[in-house]
Tab-separated table of C-alpha atoms in Angstrom:
chain	number	residue	atom	x	y	z
C	964	MET	CA	166.285	344.436	41.791
C	965	THR	CA	167.968	342.027	44.209
C	966	GLY	CA	171.558	340.969	44.375
C	967	ASP	CA	170.548	337.586	43.056
C	968	ASP	CA	169.222	339.236	39.962
C	969	LYS	CA	172.501	340.978	39.453
C	970	LEU	CA	174.408	337.773	39.854
C	971	SER	CA	172.116	335.948	37.548
C	972	ARG	CA	172.723	338.642	34.955
C	973	GLY	CA	176.400	337.943	35.192
C	974	ARG	CA	177.380	341.308	36.636
C	975	PRO	CA	180.120	341.143	39.244
C	976	VAL	CA	179.252	342.442	42.667
C	977	VAL	CA	181.636	345.276	43.437
C	978	GLY	CA	182.041	347.893	46.118
C	979	ARG	CA	180.519	351.345	45.677
C	980	ALA	CA	183.861	353.109	45.166
C	981	ALA	CA	185.062	350.557	42.694
C	982	ARG	CA	181.730	350.675	40.931
C	983	ASN	CA	181.896	354.455	40.701
C	984	MET	CA	185.374	354.238	39.262
C	985	ILE	CA	184.324	351.632	36.765
C	986	GLU	CA	181.282	353.659	35.819
C	987	GLN	CA	183.417	356.773	35.455
C	988	THR	CA	185.890	354.927	33.270
C	989	SER	CA	183.202	353.402	31.137
C	990	ALA	CA	181.535	356.805	30.807
C	991	ASP	CA	184.824	358.191	29.491
C	992	GLU	CA	185.130	355.276	27.163
C	993	ARG	CA	181.590	355.742	26.000
C	994	ARG	CA	182.232	359.423	25.371
C	995	ARG	CA	185.400	358.644	23.472
C	996	THR	CA	183.583	355.986	21.479
C	997	HIS	CA	180.807	358.481	20.764
C	998	VAL	CA	183.269	361.078	19.533
C	999	ALA	CA	185.018	358.485	17.394
C	1000	LEU	CA	181.687	357.274	16.023
C	1001	ASP	CA	180.611	360.831	15.282
C	1002	GLU	CA	183.858	361.500	13.465
C	1003	ALA	CA	183.572	358.273	11.520
C	1004	ARG	CA	179.990	359.127	10.636
C	1005	LEU	CA	180.967	362.604	9.498
C	1006	ARG	CA	183.761	361.237	7.375
C	1007	GLN	CA	181.406	358.694	5.851
C	1008	GLN	CA	178.939	361.473	5.126
C	1009	ALA	CA	181.696	363.461	3.438
C	1010	ILE	CA	182.535	360.444	1.296
C	1011	GLY	CA	178.870	360.067	0.408
C	1012	VAL	CA	178.596	363.715	-0.554
C	1013	ARG	CA	181.689	363.543	-2.716
C	1014	LEU	CA	180.487	360.378	-4.425
C	1015	ARG	CA	177.162	361.988	-5.292
C	1016	GLN	CA	179.000	365.117	-6.442
C	1017	MET	CA	181.125	363.026	-8.765
C	1018	PHE	CA	178.062	361.276	-10.191
C	1019	ASP	CA	175.984	364.449	-10.500
C	1020	GLU	CA	178.838	366.251	-12.193
C	1021	VAL	CA	178.400	363.891	-15.145
C	1022	VAL	CA	174.585	363.934	-14.936
C	1023	ASN	CA	174.696	367.717	-15.307
C	1024	GLU	CA	176.964	367.657	-18.346
C	1025	PRO	CA	175.153	368.338	-21.617
C	1026	VAL	CA	174.484	365.094	-23.481
C	1027	PRO	CA	176.896	364.752	-26.421
C	1028	ASP	CA	175.095	364.950	-29.779
C	1029	GLU	CA	176.571	361.578	-30.658
C	1030	PHE	CA	174.097	359.852	-28.358
C	1031	LEU	CA	171.055	361.418	-29.943
C	1032	GLN	CA	172.469	360.905	-33.414
C	1033	ILE	CA	172.985	357.203	-32.804
C	1034	LEU	CA	169.441	356.875	-31.576
C	1035	ARG	CA	168.092	358.806	-34.569
C	1036	ASP	CA	170.097	356.583	-36.937
C	1037	ALA	CA	168.786	353.454	-35.255
C	1038	ASP	CA	165.288	354.814	-35.537
C	1039	ARG	CA	165.750	355.408	-39.231
C	1040	THR	CA	166.998	351.859	-39.788
C	1041	SER	CA	164.093	350.325	-37.945
C	1042	THR	CA	161.443	352.443	-39.652
C	1043	GLY	CA	163.370	353.417	-42.778
C	1044	GLU	CA	162.214	350.540	-44.958
C	1045	SER	CA	158.934	352.242	-45.714
N	1434	MET	CA	174.549	346.460	-37.591
N	1435	GLY	CA	171.783	343.872	-37.364
N	1436	ARG	CA	169.489	345.770	-35.029
N	1437	ALA	CA	166.581	343.793	-33.717
N	1438	THR	CA	163.258	344.610	-35.264
N	1439	PRO	CA	160.657	346.095	-32.962
N	1440	GLY	CA	158.623	343.539	-31.127
N	1441	PRO	CA	155.168	342.768	-32.454
N	1442	GLY	CA	153.511	344.050	-29.290
N	1443	LEU	CA	155.046	347.499	-29.246
N	1444	LEU	CA	152.752	350.169	-30.604
N	1445	PRO	CA	154.238	353.284	-32.219
N	1446	HIS	CA	152.870	355.297	-29.324
N	1447	ASP	CA	154.684	353.105	-26.774
N	1448	GLU	CA	157.808	353.246	-28.857
N	1449	GLU	CA	157.784	357.023	-28.843
N	1450	ALA	CA	157.264	357.105	-25.071
N	1451	PHE	CA	160.070	354.604	-24.638
N	1452	ARG	CA	162.411	356.702	-26.722
N	1453	THR	CA	161.647	359.860	-24.762
N	1454	ALA	CA	162.246	358.040	-21.502
N	1455	LEU	CA	165.482	356.566	-22.824
N	1456	VAL	CA	166.760	359.992	-23.899
N	1457	ASP	CA	165.918	361.322	-20.429
N	1458	LEU	CA	168.018	358.535	-18.921
N	1459	ILE	CA	171.153	359.254	-20.967
N	1460	PRO	CA	172.743	361.588	-18.365
N	1461	GLN	CA	172.226	358.937	-15.679
N	1462	LEU	CA	173.673	356.208	-17.878
N	1463	ARG	CA	176.702	358.354	-18.655
N	1464	ALA	CA	177.259	359.061	-14.967
N	1465	PHE	CA	176.962	355.391	-14.074
N	1466	ALA	CA	179.378	354.416	-16.850
N	1467	ARG	CA	181.854	357.136	-15.905
N	1468	THR	CA	181.952	356.245	-12.238
N	1469	LEU	CA	182.047	352.547	-13.052
N	1470	CYS	CA	184.947	352.563	-15.507
N	1471	GLY	CA	186.699	355.837	-14.745
N	1472	ASP	CA	187.796	356.698	-18.258
N	1473	ALA	CA	185.517	359.292	-19.877
N	1474	THR	CA	185.886	358.113	-23.475
N	1475	MET	CA	185.480	354.462	-22.607
N	1476	ALA	CA	182.528	355.370	-20.414
N	1477	ASP	CA	180.687	357.140	-23.214
N	1478	ASP	CA	181.265	354.169	-25.512
N	1479	LEU	CA	179.833	351.956	-22.812
N	1480	ALA	CA	176.847	354.251	-22.240
N	1481	GLN	CA	176.149	354.377	-25.984
N	1482	ASP	CA	176.307	350.607	-26.263
N	1483	ALA	CA	173.960	350.265	-23.314
N	1484	MET	CA	171.579	352.824	-24.775
N	1485	MET	CA	171.451	350.939	-28.080
N	1486	LYS	CA	171.016	347.599	-26.351
N	1487	ALA	CA	168.127	349.064	-24.397
N	1488	TRP	CA	166.612	350.457	-27.580
N	1489	ASP	CA	166.973	347.117	-29.355
N	1490	ALA	CA	165.412	345.309	-26.427
N	1491	ARG	CA	162.570	347.807	-26.029
N	1492	ALA	CA	159.949	345.183	-26.885
N	1493	SER	CA	160.996	343.189	-23.832
N	1494	PHE	CA	160.705	346.123	-21.434
N	1495	ARG	CA	157.670	345.756	-19.210
N	1496	VAL	CA	155.849	349.072	-19.032
N	1497	GLY	CA	155.332	350.170	-15.457
N	1498	THR	CA	158.577	348.645	-14.180
N	1499	ASN	CA	161.604	350.710	-13.234
N	1500	MET	CA	163.177	351.706	-16.524
N	1501	LYS	CA	166.192	353.332	-14.910
N	1502	ALA	CA	167.033	350.094	-13.099
N	1503	TRP	CA	166.451	348.166	-16.307
N	1504	THR	CA	168.864	350.325	-18.328
N	1505	PHE	CA	171.435	350.321	-15.525
N	1506	MET	CA	171.313	346.528	-15.507
N	1507	ILE	CA	171.955	346.491	-19.255
N	1508	LEU	CA	174.890	348.883	-18.877
N	1509	ARG	CA	176.334	346.932	-16.008
N	1510	ASN	CA	176.112	343.610	-17.868
N	1511	GLN	CA	177.660	345.245	-20.894
N	1512	PHE	CA	180.503	346.536	-18.733
N	1513	TYR	CA	181.314	343.100	-17.402
N	1514	SER	CA	180.952	341.268	-20.694
N	1515	GLU	CA	183.259	343.745	-22.421
N	1516	LYS	CA	185.692	343.476	-19.596
N	1517	ARG	CA	185.665	339.708	-19.795
N	1518	ARG	CA	186.191	339.850	-23.512
N	1519	SER	CA	188.947	342.333	-23.970
N	1520	TRP	CA	189.720	344.568	-21.057
N	1521	ARG	CA	192.524	343.795	-18.710
N	1522	GLN	CA	190.817	344.961	-15.581
N	1523	SER	CA	193.864	345.646	-13.451
N	1524	GLN	CA	195.542	347.435	-16.315
N	1525	LEU	CA	192.454	349.491	-17.010
N	1526	ASP	CA	191.995	350.551	-13.428
N	1527	GLN	CA	195.647	351.325	-13.074
N	1528	ASP	CA	195.698	353.412	-16.243
N	1529	ALA	CA	192.669	355.352	-15.101
N	1530	ALA	CA	194.180	355.878	-11.674
N	1531	GLU	CA	197.496	357.000	-13.096
N	1532	ARG	CA	195.780	359.473	-15.398
N	1533	THR	CA	193.974	360.773	-12.353
N	1534	LEU	CA	197.275	361.096	-10.529
N	1535	VAL	CA	198.746	363.086	-13.368
N	1536	ALA	CA	195.693	365.323	-13.341
N	1537	VAL	CA	196.107	366.181	-9.678
N	1538	ASP	CA	199.860	366.749	-9.525
N	1539	ASP	CA	199.321	370.381	-8.530
N	1540	PRO	CA	199.536	370.133	-4.742
N	1541	GLU	CA	197.483	373.304	-4.324
N	1542	ALA	CA	194.603	372.068	-6.431
N	1543	PRO	CA	191.402	371.059	-4.689
N	1544	VAL	CA	191.817	367.325	-4.922
N	1545	ALA	CA	188.762	366.090	-3.095
N	1546	LEU	CA	186.982	364.819	-6.184
N	1547	ASP	CA	190.119	363.418	-7.749
N	1548	GLU	CA	191.049	361.582	-4.596
N	1549	MET	CA	187.532	360.246	-4.556
N	1550	ARG	CA	187.826	359.134	-8.151
N	1551	LEU	CA	191.116	357.451	-7.446
N	1552	GLY	CA	189.870	355.838	-4.280
N	1553	LEU	CA	186.783	354.541	-6.030
N	1554	HIS	CA	188.917	352.843	-8.639
N	1555	MET	CA	190.986	351.078	-6.068
N	1556	LEU	CA	187.900	349.201	-4.924
N	1557	PRO	CA	187.046	345.791	-6.333
N	1558	PRO	CA	184.505	346.371	-9.137
N	1559	GLU	CA	181.616	344.644	-7.395
N	1560	GLN	CA	182.049	346.856	-4.335
N	1561	ARG	CA	182.417	349.929	-6.507
N	1562	GLU	CA	179.209	349.271	-8.440
N	1563	ALA	CA	177.233	348.533	-5.277
N	1564	LEU	CA	178.430	351.761	-3.695
N	1565	ILE	CA	177.688	353.802	-6.823
N	1566	LEU	CA	174.185	352.391	-7.228
N	1567	VAL	CA	173.199	352.904	-3.607
N	1568	GLY	CA	175.332	355.895	-2.723
N	1569	ALA	CA	174.898	357.985	-5.864
N	1570	GLY	CA	172.425	356.330	-8.213
N	1571	GLY	CA	169.554	356.636	-5.777
N	1572	PHE	CA	168.682	352.943	-5.768
N	1573	ALA	CA	167.366	351.024	-2.799
N	1574	TYR	CA	169.344	347.953	-1.752
N	1575	GLU	CA	166.629	345.754	-3.268
N	1576	GLU	CA	166.848	347.507	-6.633
N	1577	ALA	CA	170.646	347.411	-6.601
N	1578	ALA	CA	170.480	343.687	-5.865
N	1579	GLU	CA	168.262	343.185	-8.891
N	1580	ILE	CA	170.597	345.210	-11.084
N	1581	CYS	CA	173.650	343.261	-9.934
N	1582	GLY	CA	171.856	339.921	-9.975
N	1583	CYS	CA	172.709	339.084	-6.394
N	1584	ALA	CA	171.094	338.866	-2.966
N	1585	VAL	CA	170.101	341.987	-1.045
N	1586	GLY	CA	172.407	340.964	1.803
N	1587	THR	CA	175.302	340.732	-0.620
N	1588	VAL	CA	174.692	344.297	-1.810
N	1589	LYS	CA	174.485	345.534	1.766
N	1590	SER	CA	177.755	343.900	2.693
N	1591	ARG	CA	179.460	345.138	-0.486
N	1592	VAL	CA	178.320	348.696	0.176
N	1593	SER	CA	179.511	348.652	3.736
N	1594	ARG	CA	182.831	347.084	2.801
N	1595	ALA	CA	183.238	349.647	0.037
N	1596	ARG	CA	182.548	352.491	2.453
N	1597	ARG	CA	185.059	351.196	4.955
N	1598	ALA	CA	187.696	350.579	2.306
N	1599	LEU	CA	187.178	353.975	0.706
N	1600	HIS	CA	187.387	355.601	4.070
N	1601	ALA	CA	190.673	353.821	4.749
N	1602	ILE	CA	192.052	354.786	1.358
N	1603	LEU	CA	191.089	358.447	1.664
N	1604	GLU	CA	192.218	358.594	5.256
N	1605	THR	CA	195.731	357.332	4.628
N	1606	GLY	CA	196.022	359.484	1.492
N	1607	VAL	CA	199.170	357.554	0.722
N	1608	TYR	CA	199.514	357.730	-2.987
N	1609	THR	CA	202.301	359.152	-4.992
N	1610	ARG	CA	201.585	362.331	-6.894
N	1611	ASP	CA	204.380	361.864	-9.412
N	1612	GLY	CA	202.727	358.716	-10.748
N	1613	ARG	CA	206.058	356.922	-10.778
N	1614	ALA	CA	205.488	354.301	-8.141
N	1615	ALA	CA	201.735	354.687	-8.280
N	1616	GLY	CA	201.173	351.110	-9.399
N	1617	GLU	CA	203.066	349.634	-6.503
N	1618	ALA	CA	201.658	352.026	-3.964
N	1619	MET	CA	198.168	351.281	-5.146
N	1620	GLY	CA	198.683	347.550	-5.092
N	1621	ALA	CA	199.736	347.770	-1.471
N	1622	LEU	CA	196.898	350.122	-0.611
N	1623	LEU	CA	194.386	347.923	-2.315
N	1624	ALA	CA	195.590	344.939	-0.315
N	1625	ASP	CA	195.350	347.030	2.839
N	1626	ALA	CA	191.895	348.234	1.985
N	1627	GLU	CA	190.754	344.720	1.237
N	1628	ARG	CA	192.175	343.518	4.547
N	1629	LEU	CA	190.589	346.409	6.453
N	1630	SER	CA	187.241	345.948	4.810
N	1631	GLY	CA	187.248	342.196	5.249
N	1632	PRO	CA	185.333	340.343	7.940
N	1633	ARG	CA	186.565	341.372	11.342
């Protein structure tokens, strides 16, 4: 890759030391961003787990008889004429 | 109660299969109703109404399509039509949230689920339902979009806004446990959450 390429890609031409420093800084930033992203992802996962827990808690409850009774009654009305 | 008569095309055999499938879906419908409206009694009324509506409309169900999605759509429409008719949404959500607050006033109690419940009810309803359908109901974005009658992109954005808002709500954890100023605190939090979850 030539210097022209670099320029054409909009990257500033900098000295080696400065570049190292910038790369070091951006590596730190990247690491910090990664940690923050990981934490955010973990927290989101925890929220997801809790949401499913909340939903499944109700799914696992026994169905109240009322539901089945209502359905049986409806069945009787729709077929009960005979 | 003026139940619809079975459609002419529905054979007794199909009807029996439909009923079995509907009974199998009751736990799911109850869970959807409970997470959607927060109050257990109200939720069971809603789930029962939805179940009966589904039963009455059984002739219009196309065999081979997703029956769970179909019943969830009925429940969801029922929820909104009832809310439009008689429920004061803000009041309802606030009541449910305050009951939750009262239930968790023991500071030593494991509050994770209750905080979740509370947080969920601070979300705007359309974000809440999108998150429930995708995050707990096991629906794909496309199915959730069909249930909510909106575009897939809309569901995606609602889910991601809901996740961000919920995260912000749970993170700050700023809600009063005595329930006294809960309304105010929640109003402020809700505004915050809405701002945080809005377009950046």
